[in-house]
Every structure is written in C-alpha cells, then in structure tokens.
Amino acid sequence: MTERRIYLDPDPRDRRSRRIDVRASRWYASVVLNRDEYVYAATQHGRSPELPSAYTEAIDRARSASMDRICYDGYSGGFSWGNGPSWITLFVQFSQVDTAVEALRAAELDHDYSKLHALADSLALPVDDWLAPGERELVRGVHFHSPPSSFLNFLRSKASGYGLRLNARATAGSVWVRPTLPDIEKMVREKSPEQYPGWVDRWTGYIESDTAPIRPWVGGREQDLSYGASPVQFHAANVPTFDSCRCGKRLQESSDDGKAHAAHHTVWEFGIRAPKNLMWLGELAVVTTESPITWRRLAYKVARWPQVENHYDFRSWSHIDKPEVTQDNFRSYLLRANDRVIGYLAAHDTNEHRHWDLDGSRYDGEDNTLRPRIILIWVAGAYRHQGIGGTLVRALADDFGCKIADVSWSSPISPAGRRLARRLSPEGVWVS
Ligand SMILES: [Zn+2]
C-alpha cells in the first residue's frame, strides 16, 4: 500500500493545514492526523489545544478495537503512539483505511464522533464470550476466523489482561479453552480495583454444566493440574546482600537474562579453552613478550578472568603487538588441564625487596638481589584449593633457577595469596 496524504483544510500550502498521513507497515496501516502546526497556531492565539474528552474517548475506543483486530489477524508485535493533541494515531487493517480516514475527518472538522464509535463497534471482537468460564471448543469459521494458533496467541494475551489462566489447546480447525482465575490474580485485582476498571470476577465458583462438551485428548496435558490448588504462602526472610559473583560479575538480573555472565562464569569455573592450533609439549607453557602472537594472545585472553574477578582496571598481560624484549623479563606461566588453561601466573624480575614474616607489619632489611616477582596468580574456580597456586610458584622458581623461598611477592598480598605464601614459605617471604 502506498503512502497517502489527505489535507483537511482548504489551503494545503498553509503550514497550519491539518492533514492525515497514511503509512503502511507489514501488518497494518497507520493513519495519523497531524495537527502539530494547527495546535501551535491555536496556542499562539490563546486557545486551548486540548481535545474534547468525547473526542479522545472515541479515539481510544477505535484505536483499541482496531489494534485488537490487527493482533487477532496474527500480528504479535507492539504499537506505539504519542498522547496529546498534536498527533492522533490510529492503527488499522488495510481494509479499514478509508473508514478510518473518514471517521478522523468527521471528528476533526465536524466534531462528529459517531463514525469513530461506529468503527470501534464494527471491529469489536467477542473477547468476553471467548473468555467466559467453562470448557468450550471455539471453531474456526464459526466462532473466529484467523488460524487457530494465532487466534490462541491473541486469546492468551487477552486472558492475561483479565488475570486468567487459559488452559487452552489449538487443534487443526479449532481451539479448546477453559479459562480459570487463579486466586492470586483475584486477590490482586480485588485489592486495587482502581487499577482494573470494569473487571468483574465471572470465573470463581463457576460450575461446569452437565451438557458442557468434553475435551477429547488433543495433545498436551489432559488437565489443569493447578485446578483446586491453594495459593503459595510467603514469609519474610533474610537473603544475602552481596551483589558480586565469585567470578566478579554482578549478580543482579541483567537484560540478557544473565547469558553473558553465565558464559563468563563457565570459563571462570573450567578455564580458558586454548586454540586448537597451539601445540603444547608440556602442561605448563612459559609465554614471554617475544613468544609467537597466538601464545601472547592466549595470555591476554586468560588475563581477563583475574581482571574481572578482582575488579582491576587493567589486564596483567598486554603484549599483543610485535615481539619485544622487556628489561624486566616480563612473562606468564599458563597451566593446562583438560584442554583448558586453568592456571595463570604473571611475573617479572626485580631487585628491590624486603623480607616479611607474613604476620604483622614487620619488614626486615632491604635486599637488592635480582628475584622473580609474582605479579598475579589466578586459578580457575573448579581447580582451587588443590595446590595449583603452589605448582605455578614452583614453576616460576624452577624457571628462574632459585628456591621457592627466594621468590618475591608483589604487595599488597591478597588473603588467598597470603595463605599460599604461608604454605610455601612459612618462614616469611620477600615482598616488593
Ligand atoms: Zn559468576
């Protein structure tokens, strides 16, 4: 359908002329009365731009009846329109465009709202009948016309507006329904009737008549297993208030249903999958700033997990450019298990240390020996408390050619790091 513009005022070149624009989308046409400049001019002349309430009522009725029709036809998306006197929007089936244009014109120019009401009446669907209590088979071509599955979708959305559970099933040419009202929905609606104007409970206490049809087995569950159930009771309880997961991600429900967190968390738990084209000749790889790029990229990737977990601003590995020599021999140790990197230690060599007894704030003398210094240790969640940290520190010492007690730890040492240090060198450690 092609776009159309209809001018309501005699001189269409006048900017203030009111006009109706018709635009088509896939499922329906939008018919928009544009009064923007007209309203602006009226306001300038001190006239109130507000629409008479009879006008807005008629528009609301026509719009809602007509949106129902479009959904009944199978459209499952939403609609959006603005409130206010500048634009008046109707969404209609293509067959109703001319009627809608004429109804808007009569309402706007002649203050005749009867055509909008007539439009609403002609489109109104017997939703109340469809959702009446009791078991029924609604037959396509008799009770409704759209395909049963899309009719059922429409009916479900209407039912939820009434607070109903539908217990429904589409067959090839019909839809079986038995609307029931859960106690909780009844309570909610009766507690704040002002939020549900016109809502009346027609369902509670309804007794199926002896002549009601019996639903044959049409697939799915045969019966409503909540029928006759009593509502769930609630109690106040203290719940944990921390908002961060062990992996460092926020625990609050996110817009993606927590998918990003779940993916991140799985890797945190089981380790980072190593690229298939990397050949490991042992379980522990020493990656330096001069290693092939695939290895350095792997170290970079792994470094993301400790970064998120500890809320660091930077990753502990950033060498993903050309191979380069670093003065302090910056390197990382990657430990592999079950085809994933499950342990990571970033280190470099420095020569300014002090000795710490691991308890109070006692530091003994300064030391200028060149020592390997631990920058960061990380172990995948599932592998913690199994000595992996110790394995990594031992690898660092062996690689450097010193004893474990000679290794230096970057301070401040985390509580977990302190436990590890106490286990590996109970006499105290070098810190820097
Ligand atoms: Zn997590």
XYZ file of C-alpha atoms and ligand atoms in Angstrom:
433
model
C 0.000 0.000 0.000
C 1.355 3.388 -0.986
C 1.649 6.286 1.385
C -1.072 8.879 1.168
C -1.637 12.393 2.442
C -5.056 13.993 2.779
C -5.367 17.710 3.593
C -8.255 18.735 5.814
C -8.042 22.491 5.468
C -8.875 24.344 2.266
C -5.357 25.593 1.570
C -2.867 22.711 1.670
C 0.049 25.139 1.170
C -0.734 26.739 4.512
C 1.695 25.279 7.043
C -1.094 25.183 9.583
C -3.211 22.924 7.448
C -4.217 19.763 9.272
C -3.517 16.612 7.324
C -3.909 12.876 7.560
C -0.967 10.694 6.620
C -1.482 7.049 5.808
C 1.542 4.797 6.082
C 1.699 1.067 5.633
C 3.742 -1.436 7.567
C 3.695 -5.167 7.113
C 0.636 -5.937 9.206
C -1.338 -2.741 9.310
C -1.611 0.866 8.238
C -1.042 3.854 10.483
C -3.477 6.662 9.973
C -2.086 9.788 11.590
C -3.865 13.084 11.888
C -1.160 15.721 12.064
C -2.399 18.807 13.950
C 1.004 19.974 15.087
C 1.182 23.372 13.388
C -2.540 23.847 13.918
C -2.136 23.294 17.655
C 0.866 25.599 17.722
C -1.089 28.372 15.997
C -4.063 27.853 18.323
C -1.796 28.130 21.374
C -0.279 31.332 19.970
C -3.768 32.795 19.777
C -4.501 31.827 23.367
C -6.846 28.967 22.569
C -6.564 25.711 24.459
C -5.164 22.976 22.278
C -6.673 20.184 24.373
C -9.059 17.818 22.630
C -12.621 17.482 23.943
C -12.933 14.409 26.120
C -15.627 12.975 23.850
C -13.047 13.143 21.066
C -10.287 11.326 22.990
C -12.743 8.719 24.260
C -13.883 7.967 20.726
C -10.281 7.793 19.505
C -9.250 5.475 22.357
C -12.161 3.140 21.654
C -11.476 2.999 17.929
C -7.753 2.544 18.448
C -8.048 -0.257 20.948
C -10.714 -2.159 18.948
C -8.642 -1.821 15.844
C -5.356 -2.890 17.478
C -7.175 -5.960 18.810
C -8.238 -6.773 15.255
C -4.697 -6.498 13.956
C -3.423 -8.830 16.690
C -6.339 -11.179 16.064
C -5.178 -11.289 12.429
C -1.860 -12.646 13.659
C 0.345 -9.627 14.390
C 2.369 -10.311 17.517
C 4.385 -7.087 17.882
C 3.526 -3.932 19.775
C 2.281 -0.474 18.870
C 3.465 2.900 19.973
C 1.861 6.281 19.710
C 2.064 9.587 21.465
C -0.561 11.202 23.614
C -1.583 14.792 23.203
C -3.403 16.975 20.765
C -0.691 17.329 18.112
C -0.855 13.900 16.597
C -3.760 11.488 16.642
C -2.817 7.983 15.608
C -4.940 5.024 14.638
C -3.618 1.629 13.575
C -5.986 -0.161 11.249
C -6.242 -3.144 8.966
C -5.704 -2.165 5.340
C -9.399 -2.729 4.641
C -10.303 -0.066 7.226
C -8.091 2.758 5.960
C -10.808 4.703 4.135
C -13.262 4.303 7.001
C -10.637 5.478 9.474
C -9.681 8.497 7.375
C -13.334 9.488 7.049
C -14.003 8.974 10.766
C -11.000 11.149 11.678
C -12.059 13.840 9.241
C -15.620 13.938 10.625
C -14.339 14.036 14.193
C -11.815 16.768 13.479
C -13.884 19.029 11.213
C -17.479 18.371 12.272
C -16.980 17.231 15.872
C -18.907 14.190 14.834
C -17.506 11.253 16.792
C -20.150 8.750 15.788
C -18.047 7.417 12.923
C -15.180 6.621 15.288
C -17.622 4.781 17.535
C -19.102 3.019 14.527
C -15.594 1.939 13.527
C -14.956 0.642 17.043
C -18.287 -1.203 17.083
C -17.712 -2.796 13.699
C -14.292 -4.069 14.752
C -15.145 -5.152 18.296
C -14.350 -8.801 18.976
C -16.394 -11.003 21.321
C -13.467 -11.386 23.712
C -15.804 -11.569 26.729
C -17.604 -14.521 25.181
C -14.396 -16.274 24.238
C -13.094 -15.917 27.775
C -16.315 -16.809 29.547
C -15.881 -19.512 32.204
C -16.333 -23.123 31.226
C -14.915 -25.644 28.841
C -15.617 -24.838 25.178
C -14.475 -25.617 21.698
C -14.222 -22.479 19.557
C -14.411 -23.466 15.935
C -12.660 -21.637 13.123
C -15.156 -20.164 10.690
C -17.893 -20.288 13.321
C -16.519 -18.535 16.390
C -13.409 -16.958 14.911
C -11.632 -16.667 11.571
C -7.868 -16.419 11.991
C -5.617 -19.508 12.061
C -6.172 -21.380 15.363
C -2.609 -21.000 16.614
C -2.512 -17.228 16.089
C -6.033 -16.943 17.479
C -4.850 -18.786 20.559
C -1.877 -16.424 20.945
C -4.234 -13.488 20.769
C -6.572 -15.090 23.265
C -3.729 -15.777 25.673
C -2.648 -12.143 25.652
C -6.244 -11.053 26.293
C -6.635 -13.657 29.043
C -3.551 -12.423 30.857
C -5.075 -8.952 30.859
C -8.032 -10.409 32.751
C -5.689 -12.357 35.046
C -6.921 -15.654 33.619
C -5.159 -18.923 33.141
C -6.395 -20.227 29.846
C -5.807 -23.969 29.773
C -6.160 -23.978 26.013
C -5.096 -26.028 23.080
C -5.270 -25.360 19.331
C -6.346 -28.145 17.014
C -6.341 -28.104 13.204
C -9.602 -26.201 12.967
C -10.489 -25.115 16.456
C -9.305 -24.000 19.843
C -10.300 -25.617 23.111
C -10.395 -23.238 26.057
C -11.163 -23.370 29.743
C -10.410 -20.010 31.368
C -9.904 -20.083 35.121
C -8.977 -17.382 37.554
C -6.026 -18.105 39.890
C -6.655 -16.957 43.467
C -3.621 -14.707 43.426
C -4.903 -12.778 40.393
C -8.299 -12.418 42.050
C -6.662 -11.097 45.206
C -4.507 -8.620 43.292
C -7.473 -7.277 41.327
C -9.822 -7.046 44.256
C -7.180 -5.321 46.334
C -6.769 -2.429 43.892
C -9.948 -2.244 41.806
C -9.000 1.232 40.587
C -6.224 -0.347 38.529
C -8.654 -2.727 36.848
C -11.727 -0.667 35.978
C -14.708 -2.736 34.884
C -13.130 -6.018 35.927
C -15.631 -8.458 37.400
C -14.924 -11.982 38.584
C -17.044 -14.256 36.421
C -14.908 -17.339 36.922
C -14.556 -18.173 40.598
C -17.128 -20.709 41.687
C -18.258 -21.432 38.152
C -19.706 -24.919 37.922
C -19.420 -26.753 34.666
C -22.880 -27.723 33.384
C -23.674 -31.348 32.641
C -24.077 -30.538 28.982
C -20.604 -28.995 28.640
C -18.559 -30.621 25.893
C -15.825 -32.967 26.990
C -12.465 -32.137 25.564
C -11.017 -35.115 23.734
C -7.301 -35.665 24.052
C -5.890 -33.018 21.735
C -2.268 -33.242 22.773
C -0.533 -31.724 25.748
C -1.560 -32.200 29.335
C -5.043 -33.500 29.766
C -5.962 -31.491 32.783
C -5.205 -28.319 34.579
C -3.025 -29.574 37.416
C -3.475 -26.311 39.276
C -7.242 -26.695 39.471
C -8.297 -26.522 43.122
C -4.789 -25.648 44.280
C -4.267 -23.219 47.156
C -2.068 -20.156 46.727
C 1.576 -20.236 47.756
C 2.328 -18.618 51.122
C 5.116 -16.088 51.568
C 7.338 -15.235 54.518
C 9.917 -12.554 55.092
C 13.452 -13.927 55.130
C 16.992 -12.637 55.211
C 18.801 -13.109 51.954
C 22.478 -12.491 51.222
C 23.083 -8.935 50.144
C 26.379 -9.237 48.243
C 25.940 -8.256 44.641
C 29.069 -9.670 43.072
C 29.546 -13.282 41.959
C 32.732 -15.182 42.806
C 33.790 -14.636 39.198
C 33.490 -10.868 39.679
C 30.371 -10.286 37.585
C 27.313 -8.590 39.032
C 24.612 -10.934 40.299
C 21.706 -8.646 39.553
C 19.334 -9.807 36.828
C 20.519 -8.296 33.583
C 18.733 -7.540 30.348
C 20.226 -10.567 28.601
C 18.807 -12.987 31.178
C 22.293 -13.406 32.631
C 23.608 -15.078 29.466
C 26.808 -13.023 29.339
C 27.506 -13.763 32.989
C 26.772 -17.465 32.520
C 29.223 -17.659 29.611
C 31.873 -15.734 31.538
C 31.282 -17.765 34.667
C 31.638 -21.101 32.881
C 35.066 -20.078 31.637
C 35.965 -18.789 35.105
C 34.984 -22.175 36.521
C 36.578 -24.527 33.967
C 39.307 -22.448 32.388
C 40.015 -20.828 29.057
C 39.874 -23.063 26.012
C 43.228 -22.958 24.225
C 43.235 -22.525 20.429
C 43.342 -25.870 18.634
C 46.389 -24.891 16.565
C 48.632 -24.430 19.618
C 50.950 -27.333 20.200
C 51.608 -27.960 23.899
C 54.707 -30.030 24.572
C 54.032 -29.988 28.301
C 51.271 -28.898 30.627
C 52.968 -25.660 31.615
C 53.818 -23.036 28.994
C 56.092 -20.060 29.650
C 54.902 -17.220 27.458
C 57.249 -14.268 27.099
C 56.852 -10.947 25.338
C 58.839 -12.496 22.492
C 56.610 -15.575 22.054
C 54.516 -16.182 18.904
C 51.430 -14.000 18.784
C 48.955 -16.885 19.314
C 50.541 -17.585 22.698
C 50.636 -13.947 23.678
C 47.009 -13.544 22.639
C 46.117 -16.559 24.761
C 47.840 -14.977 27.770
C 45.944 -11.760 27.053
C 42.661 -13.646 26.928
C 43.346 -15.536 30.149
C 44.276 -12.289 31.927
C 40.680 -11.103 31.503
C 39.361 -13.512 34.133
C 41.527 -12.353 37.051
C 40.920 -8.781 35.895
C 37.124 -9.129 36.145
C 37.264 -11.198 39.319
C 39.410 -8.657 41.161
C 37.878 -5.580 39.506
C 41.243 -4.396 38.181
C 41.332 -1.557 35.692
C 43.957 -3.264 33.547
C 44.821 -6.748 32.406
C 48.064 -8.138 33.729
C 49.110 -9.037 30.198
C 49.129 -6.509 27.383
C 51.848 -7.651 24.986
C 49.854 -8.354 21.853
C 51.829 -6.258 19.410
C 55.139 -7.166 17.776
C 57.501 -9.406 19.767
C 59.638 -7.224 22.035
C 62.314 -7.573 24.646
C 61.402 -6.290 28.106
C 64.099 -5.166 30.578
C 62.397 -6.979 33.459
C 61.808 -10.205 31.501
C 58.025 -9.959 31.755
C 56.389 -13.377 31.282
C 53.403 -15.515 32.135
C 53.015 -19.157 33.071
C 49.985 -20.933 31.633
C 48.967 -24.246 33.153
C 46.761 -26.539 31.133
C 44.326 -29.252 32.255
C 41.506 -30.906 30.290
C 42.371 -28.836 27.210
C 41.877 -25.566 29.025
C 44.158 -23.041 30.674
C 43.277 -23.385 34.346
C 46.197 -21.599 35.982
C 47.966 -18.318 35.242
C 50.889 -16.578 36.852
C 52.255 -13.250 35.627
C 55.788 -12.408 36.705
C 58.886 -10.305 36.054
C 62.338 -9.906 37.630
C 63.199 -7.076 40.042
C 65.859 -6.283 42.596
C 64.255 -4.225 45.341
C 62.785 -6.377 48.085
C 62.162 -6.527 51.789
C 61.530 -9.558 53.937
C 58.159 -10.015 55.606
C 57.251 -12.543 58.314
C 53.709 -12.759 56.896
C 52.119 -11.676 60.174
C 52.205 -8.123 61.375
C 53.783 -5.176 59.752
C 57.367 -6.281 60.411
C 59.687 -5.898 57.471
C 63.380 -6.768 57.780
C 66.189 -5.163 55.892
C 66.388 -4.265 52.286
C 67.550 -6.646 49.630
C 68.890 -5.904 46.148
C 69.079 -9.419 44.757
C 67.501 -9.997 41.370
C 64.452 -12.147 42.108
C 61.473 -13.367 40.127
C 58.483 -11.416 41.331
C 54.896 -12.660 41.264
C 52.569 -10.032 39.846
C 49.401 -12.109 39.870
C 48.253 -15.690 40.337
C 44.896 -16.939 39.121
C 43.370 -20.423 39.189
C 40.061 -21.433 37.565
C 37.216 -21.860 40.072
C 36.843 -25.627 39.836
C 40.578 -26.147 40.432
C 41.048 -24.046 43.535
C 42.289 -25.465 46.852
C 44.190 -28.231 45.103
C 47.713 -26.865 45.149
C 47.656 -25.323 41.664
C 48.924 -21.993 43.003
C 51.889 -23.807 44.534
C 52.587 -25.556 41.231
C 52.714 -22.205 39.472
C 55.042 -20.619 42.040
C 57.295 -23.680 41.913
C 57.412 -23.395 38.116
C 58.412 -19.751 38.444
C 61.230 -20.619 40.872
C 62.468 -23.553 38.764
C 62.368 -21.472 35.599
C 64.398 -18.729 37.246
C 66.696 -21.196 38.980
C 66.029 -20.330 42.609
C 64.242 -21.802 45.616
C 60.591 -21.126 46.310
C 61.551 -19.083 49.370
C 63.620 -16.808 47.138
C 60.643 -15.692 45.078
C 59.316 -12.186 45.679
C 55.620 -11.361 46.060
C 54.067 -8.103 44.991
C 52.328 -6.373 47.863
C 49.679 -5.958 48.959
C 49.159 -9.718 49.036
C 45.528 -10.823 48.907
C 44.224 -13.069 51.717
C 44.323 -16.068 49.353
C 47.856 -15.121 48.291
C 48.898 -14.854 51.924
C 47.574 -18.352 52.661
C 49.500 -19.680 49.695
C 52.674 -17.850 50.713
C 52.395 -19.194 54.269
C 52.065 -22.716 52.940
C 55.011 -22.395 50.551
C 57.385 -20.375 52.746
C 56.259 -20.494 56.364
C 59.346 -18.544 57.450
C 58.211 -15.455 55.591
C 58.505 -14.116 52.074
C 60.211 -11.433 50.051
C 57.862 -8.673 49.103
C 58.184 -5.731 46.811
Zn 29.811 -15.657 38.161
